[in-house]
PDB file of C-alpha atoms in Angstrom:
ATOM      1  CA  UNK N   1     -52.361  96.084 -67.324  1.00 52.00           C
ATOM      2  CA  UNK N   2     -55.796  95.853 -68.439  1.00 57.00           C
ATOM      3  CA  UNK N   3     -56.388  95.617 -72.105  1.00 56.00           C
ATOM      4  CA  UNK N   4     -58.292  98.725 -73.754  1.00 56.00           C
ATOM      5  CA  UNK N   5     -61.914  98.686 -75.114  1.00 58.00           C
ATOM      6  CA  UNK N   6     -62.146  99.360 -78.887  1.00 61.00           C
ATOM      7  CA  UNK N   7     -66.023 100.318 -79.927  1.00 59.00           C
ATOM      8  CA  UNK N   8     -67.782 100.328 -83.123  1.00 74.00           C
ATOM      9  CA  UNK N   9     -70.154 102.275 -82.048  1.00 86.00           C
ATOM     10  CA  UNK N  10     -70.464 105.353 -81.000  1.00 91.00           C
ATOM     11  CA  UNK N  11     -70.314 106.195 -76.720  1.00 92.00           C
ATOM     12  CA  UNK N  12     -73.913 106.857 -76.175  1.00 96.00           C
ATOM     13  CA  UNK N  13     -73.971 109.760 -73.630  1.00 96.00           C
ATOM     14  CA  UNK N  14     -76.702 110.457 -71.910  1.00 97.00           C
ATOM     15  CA  UNK N  15     -77.075 114.056 -70.099  1.00 97.00           C
ATOM     16  CA  UNK N  16     -79.379 115.149 -67.125  1.00 97.00           C
ATOM     17  CA  UNK N  17     -80.251 118.700 -67.472  1.00 95.00           C
ATOM     18  CA  UNK N  18     -81.194 120.936 -69.764  1.00 95.00           C
ATOM     19  CA  UNK N  19     -79.554 124.473 -69.027  1.00 92.00           C
ATOM     20  CA  UNK N  20     -76.924 126.197 -70.607  1.00 89.00           C
ATOM     21  CA  UNK N  21     -74.347 123.644 -69.831  1.00 89.00           C
ATOM     22  CA  UNK N  22     -76.185 120.682 -70.568  1.00 92.00           C
ATOM     23  CA  UNK N  23     -77.490 122.607 -74.586  1.00 92.00           C
ATOM     24  CA  UNK N  24     -73.807 123.281 -75.040  1.00 89.00           C
ATOM     25  CA  UNK N  25     -72.402 119.823 -74.302  1.00 90.00           C
ATOM     26  CA  UNK N  26     -75.488 119.056 -77.044  1.00 93.00           C
ATOM     27  CA  UNK N  27     -73.927 120.821 -79.598  1.00 91.00           C
ATOM     28  CA  UNK N  28     -70.148 119.897 -78.848  1.00 89.00           C
ATOM     29  CA  UNK N  29     -70.850 115.855 -79.254  1.00 90.00           C
ATOM     30  CA  UNK N  30     -72.406 116.914 -82.607  1.00 89.00           C
ATOM     31  CA  UNK N  31     -68.732 116.951 -83.893  1.00 88.00           C
ATOM     32  CA  UNK N  32     -67.386 113.902 -81.720  1.00 87.00           C
ATOM     33  CA  UNK N  33     -67.573 111.070 -83.824  1.00 89.00           C
ATOM     34  CA  UNK N  34     -67.169 108.558 -81.914  1.00 89.00           C
ATOM     35  CA  UNK N  35     -69.488 109.600 -79.017  1.00 91.00           C
ATOM     36  CA  UNK N  36     -73.620 110.625 -79.690  1.00 95.00           C
ATOM     37  CA  UNK N  37     -75.957 111.719 -77.240  1.00 97.00           C
ATOM     38  CA  UNK N  38     -78.524 109.488 -76.456  1.00 97.00           C
ATOM     39  CA  UNK N  39     -81.311 110.876 -74.279  1.00 98.00           C
ATOM     40  CA  UNK N  40     -81.219 114.019 -71.981  1.00 98.00           C
ATOM     41  CA  UNK N  41     -83.267 113.768 -68.784  1.00 98.00           C
ATOM     42  CA  UNK N  42     -85.269 117.172 -67.949  1.00 96.00           C
ATOM     43  CA  UNK N  43     -87.496 117.751 -64.734  1.00 95.00           C
ATOM     44  CA  UNK N  44     -89.443 120.743 -66.908  1.00 94.00           C
ATOM     45  CA  UNK N  45     -92.093 119.989 -69.358  1.00 93.00           C
ATOM     46  CA  UNK N  46     -90.661 118.234 -72.227  1.00 91.00           C
ATOM     47  CA  UNK N  47     -92.586 120.766 -75.100  1.00 91.00           C
ATOM     48  CA  UNK N  48     -90.621 123.927 -73.067  1.00 92.00           C
ATOM     49  CA  UNK N  49     -87.607 122.468 -73.668  1.00 93.00           C
ATOM     50  CA  UNK N  50     -85.858 124.941 -76.404  1.00 91.00           C
ATOM     51  CA  UNK N  51     -82.327 123.866 -78.004  1.00 92.00           C
ATOM     52  CA  UNK N  52     -82.370 120.437 -77.655  1.00 94.00           C
ATOM     53  CA  UNK N  53     -84.009 117.873 -80.005  1.00 93.00           C
ATOM     54  CA  UNK N  54     -87.295 116.546 -78.220  1.00 93.00           C
ATOM     55  CA  UNK N  55     -86.372 113.140 -79.752  1.00 95.00           C
ATOM     56  CA  UNK N  56     -83.606 112.757 -77.343  1.00 96.00           C
ATOM     57  CA  UNK N  57     -85.661 114.342 -74.098  1.00 97.00           C
ATOM     58  CA  UNK N  58     -87.452 112.010 -71.269  1.00 97.00           C
ATOM     59  CA  UNK N  59     -88.331 112.966 -68.002  1.00 97.00           C
ATOM     60  CA  UNK N  60     -87.884 108.927 -66.888  1.00 97.00           C
ATOM     61  CA  UNK N  61     -84.549 108.183 -65.149  1.00 97.00           C
ATOM     62  CA  UNK N  62     -84.992 104.381 -65.995  1.00 97.00           C
ATOM     63  CA  UNK N  63     -84.893 105.027 -70.302  1.00 98.00           C
ATOM     64  CA  UNK N  64     -81.956 107.615 -69.277  1.00 98.00           C
ATOM     65  CA  UNK N  65     -80.081 104.525 -68.330  1.00 97.00           C
ATOM     66  CA  UNK N  66     -81.332 102.067 -70.583  1.00 97.00           C
ATOM     67  CA  UNK N  67     -80.387 104.040 -73.437  1.00 97.00           C
ATOM     68  CA  UNK N  68     -76.525 105.182 -71.799  1.00 97.00           C
ATOM     69  CA  UNK N  69     -73.631 104.214 -71.583  1.00 95.00           C
ATOM     70  CA  UNK N  70     -71.812 107.157 -69.941  1.00 95.00           C
ATOM     71  CA  UNK N  71     -73.775 109.594 -67.787  1.00 96.00           C
ATOM     72  CA  UNK N  72     -73.215 112.770 -67.672  1.00 95.00           C
ATOM     73  CA  UNK N  73     -74.806 114.753 -64.613  1.00 95.00           C
ATOM     74  CA  UNK N  74     -75.036 118.813 -65.505  1.00 92.00           C
ATOM     75  CA  UNK N  75     -78.381 119.796 -63.791  1.00 91.00           C
ATOM     76  CA  UNK N  76     -76.391 122.126 -60.822  1.00 88.00           C
ATOM     77  CA  UNK N  77     -78.441 120.298 -58.214  1.00 93.00           C
ATOM     78  CA  UNK N  78     -76.885 118.523 -55.776  1.00 93.00           C
ATOM     79  CA  UNK N  79     -79.446 116.330 -54.850  1.00 94.00           C
ATOM     80  CA  UNK N  80     -80.981 115.510 -58.374  1.00 94.00           C
ATOM     81  CA  UNK N  81     -76.892 114.963 -58.974  1.00 94.00           C
ATOM     82  CA  UNK N  82     -77.102 112.546 -55.992  1.00 95.00           C
ATOM     83  CA  UNK N  83     -80.333 110.480 -57.224  1.00 96.00           C
ATOM     84  CA  UNK N  84     -78.979 110.379 -60.335  1.00 96.00           C
ATOM     85  CA  UNK N  85     -76.053 108.822 -59.762  1.00 95.00           C
ATOM     86  CA  UNK N  86     -77.425 106.451 -57.119  1.00 96.00           C
ATOM     87  CA  UNK N  87     -79.622 105.319 -59.891  1.00 97.00           C
ATOM     88  CA  UNK N  88     -76.623 105.364 -62.306  1.00 96.00           C
ATOM     89  CA  UNK N  89     -74.220 103.099 -60.043  1.00 95.00           C
ATOM     90  CA  UNK N  90     -76.963 100.687 -59.577  1.00 96.00           C
ATOM     91  CA  UNK N  91     -77.457 100.191 -63.205  1.00 96.00           C
ATOM     92  CA  UNK N  92     -73.747  99.802 -63.462  1.00 94.00           C
ATOM     93  CA  UNK N  93     -73.023 103.108 -65.606  1.00 95.00           C
ATOM     94  CA  UNK N  94     -70.211 105.347 -65.035  1.00 93.00           C
ATOM     95  CA  UNK N  95     -70.887 108.963 -64.442  1.00 94.00           C
ATOM     96  CA  UNK N  96     -69.503 112.156 -65.039  1.00 91.00           C
ATOM     97  CA  UNK N  97     -70.003 115.627 -63.280  1.00 90.00           C
ATOM     98  CA  UNK N  98     -70.027 118.856 -64.515  1.00 87.00           C
ATOM     99  CA  UNK N  99     -70.307 120.526 -61.009  1.00 81.00           C
ATOM    100  CA  UNK N 100     -67.319 120.793 -58.657  1.00 82.00           C
ATOM    101  CA  UNK N 101     -70.546 121.351 -55.891  1.00 87.00           C
ATOM    102  CA  UNK N 102     -71.400 118.228 -55.913  1.00 89.00           C
ATOM    103  CA  UNK N 103     -67.849 116.411 -55.198  1.00 85.00           C
ATOM    104  CA  UNK N 104     -67.567 118.791 -52.159  1.00 88.00           C
ATOM    105  CA  UNK N 105     -70.532 118.260 -50.421  1.00 90.00           C
ATOM    106  CA  UNK N 106     -71.424 114.451 -51.156  1.00 91.00           C
ATOM    107  CA  UNK N 107     -69.038 112.988 -53.760  1.00 86.00           C
ATOM    108  CA  UNK N 108     -67.242 111.115 -51.023  1.00 87.00           C
ATOM    109  CA  UNK N 109     -70.929 108.830 -50.413  1.00 91.00           C
ATOM    110  CA  UNK N 110     -70.239 107.755 -53.773  1.00 88.00           C
ATOM    111  CA  UNK N 111     -66.575 106.739 -54.313  1.00 83.00           C
ATOM    112  CA  UNK N 112     -67.084 102.949 -53.647  1.00 87.00           C
ATOM    113  CA  UNK N 113     -70.463 102.650 -55.568  1.00 90.00           C
ATOM    114  CA  UNK N 114     -69.126 103.175 -58.982  1.00 89.00           C
ATOM    115  CA  UNK N 115     -66.738 105.266 -61.507  1.00 88.00           C
ATOM    116  CA  UNK N 116     -67.097 108.633 -60.806  1.00 89.00           C
ATOM    117  CA  UNK N 117     -65.072 112.056 -62.044  1.00 85.00           C
ATOM    118  CA  UNK N 118     -65.540 115.168 -62.192  1.00 84.00           C
ATOM    119  CA  UNK N 119     -65.107 117.220 -65.522  1.00 80.00           C
ATOM    120  CA  UNK N 120     -64.286 120.841 -64.721  1.00 65.00           C
ATOM    121  CA  UNK N 121     -68.119 121.364 -66.096  1.00 55.00           C
ATOM    122  CA  UNK N 122     -68.613 125.221 -65.645  1.00 56.00           C
ATOM    123  CA  UNK N 123     -64.462 126.500 -65.508  1.00 55.00           C
ATOM    124  CA  UNK N 124     -63.575 128.403 -68.734  1.00 51.00           C
ATOM    125  CA  UNK N 125     -62.142 126.992 -72.267  1.00 51.00           C
ATOM    126  CA  UNK N 126     -60.977 123.588 -70.562  1.00 50.00           C
ATOM    127  CA  UNK N 127     -64.172 121.692 -70.595  1.00 50.00           C
ATOM    128  CA  UNK N 128     -64.801 120.385 -73.618  1.00 56.00           C
ATOM    129  CA  UNK N 129     -61.366 118.835 -74.213  1.00 61.00           C
ATOM    130  CA  UNK N 130     -61.563 117.344 -70.636  1.00 60.00           C
ATOM    131  CA  UNK N 131     -65.202 116.510 -71.116  1.00 63.00           C
ATOM    132  CA  UNK N 132     -64.579 114.363 -73.906  1.00 67.00           C
ATOM    133  CA  UNK N 133     -61.463 112.741 -72.767  1.00 67.00           C
ATOM    134  CA  UNK N 134     -63.300 112.273 -69.136  1.00 67.00           C
ATOM    135  CA  UNK N 135     -66.726 110.037 -71.554  1.00 69.00           C
ATOM    136  CA  UNK N 136     -63.821 107.940 -73.470  1.00 71.00           C
ATOM    137  CA  UNK N 137     -62.274 106.985 -69.985  1.00 68.00           C
ATOM    138  CA  UNK N 138     -65.273 106.123 -68.393  1.00 71.00           C
ATOM    139  CA  UNK N 139     -66.630 104.541 -71.453  1.00 72.00           C
ATOM    140  CA  UNK N 140     -63.762 102.345 -71.188  1.00 70.00           C
ATOM    141  CA  UNK N 141     -63.636 101.165 -67.762  1.00 65.00           C
ATOM    142  CA  UNK N 142     -65.885  98.560 -65.388  1.00 60.00           C
ATOM    143  CA  UNK N 143     -66.256  99.321 -61.779  1.00 55.00           C
ATOM    144  CA  UNK N 144     -64.163  95.958 -60.526  1.00 50.00           C
ATOM    145  CA  UNK N 145     -61.767  96.999 -63.257  1.00 47.00           C
ATOM    146  CA  UNK N 146     -60.660 100.835 -60.913  1.00 45.00           C
ATOM    147  CA  UNK N 147     -62.466 100.171 -57.479  1.00 44.00           C
ATOM    148  CA  UNK N 148     -60.095 100.114 -54.953  1.00 39.00           C
ATOM    149  CA  UNK N 149     -58.808  96.299 -53.559  1.00 38.00           C
ATOM    150  CA  UNK N 150     -60.786  95.575 -50.141  1.00 36.00           C
TER     151      UNK N 150
END
């Protein structure tokens, strides 16, 4: 059995996207003492984003990766999600996605490149507890510990 990792600081959650789901996630994480939003990646001009603290916003994938322990992809764009998951896995970061479409279309491509899980993103009601469980789970794992034997 793998020992559980105990964190003394909040898990840094990097969020990809600035739409309805991302805003809701930012609000939810304010009430979760063991997790904190570290960065929010946007493709829009930073000054045009409302409802998310401008100090958290970035347009740099590298900045997002450097300041995160777990990436939550909720852009709603499969191509953008693919680029994000690839960058996160190259940086050794686990990814939680909020869109089943990503997994249905290209998810299997990434199954051996790092930790990747889906959090029932746009499903009503259960997504908040599920998201919290998935982020906590992902932050306590390493890819080598969970990857399949070759």
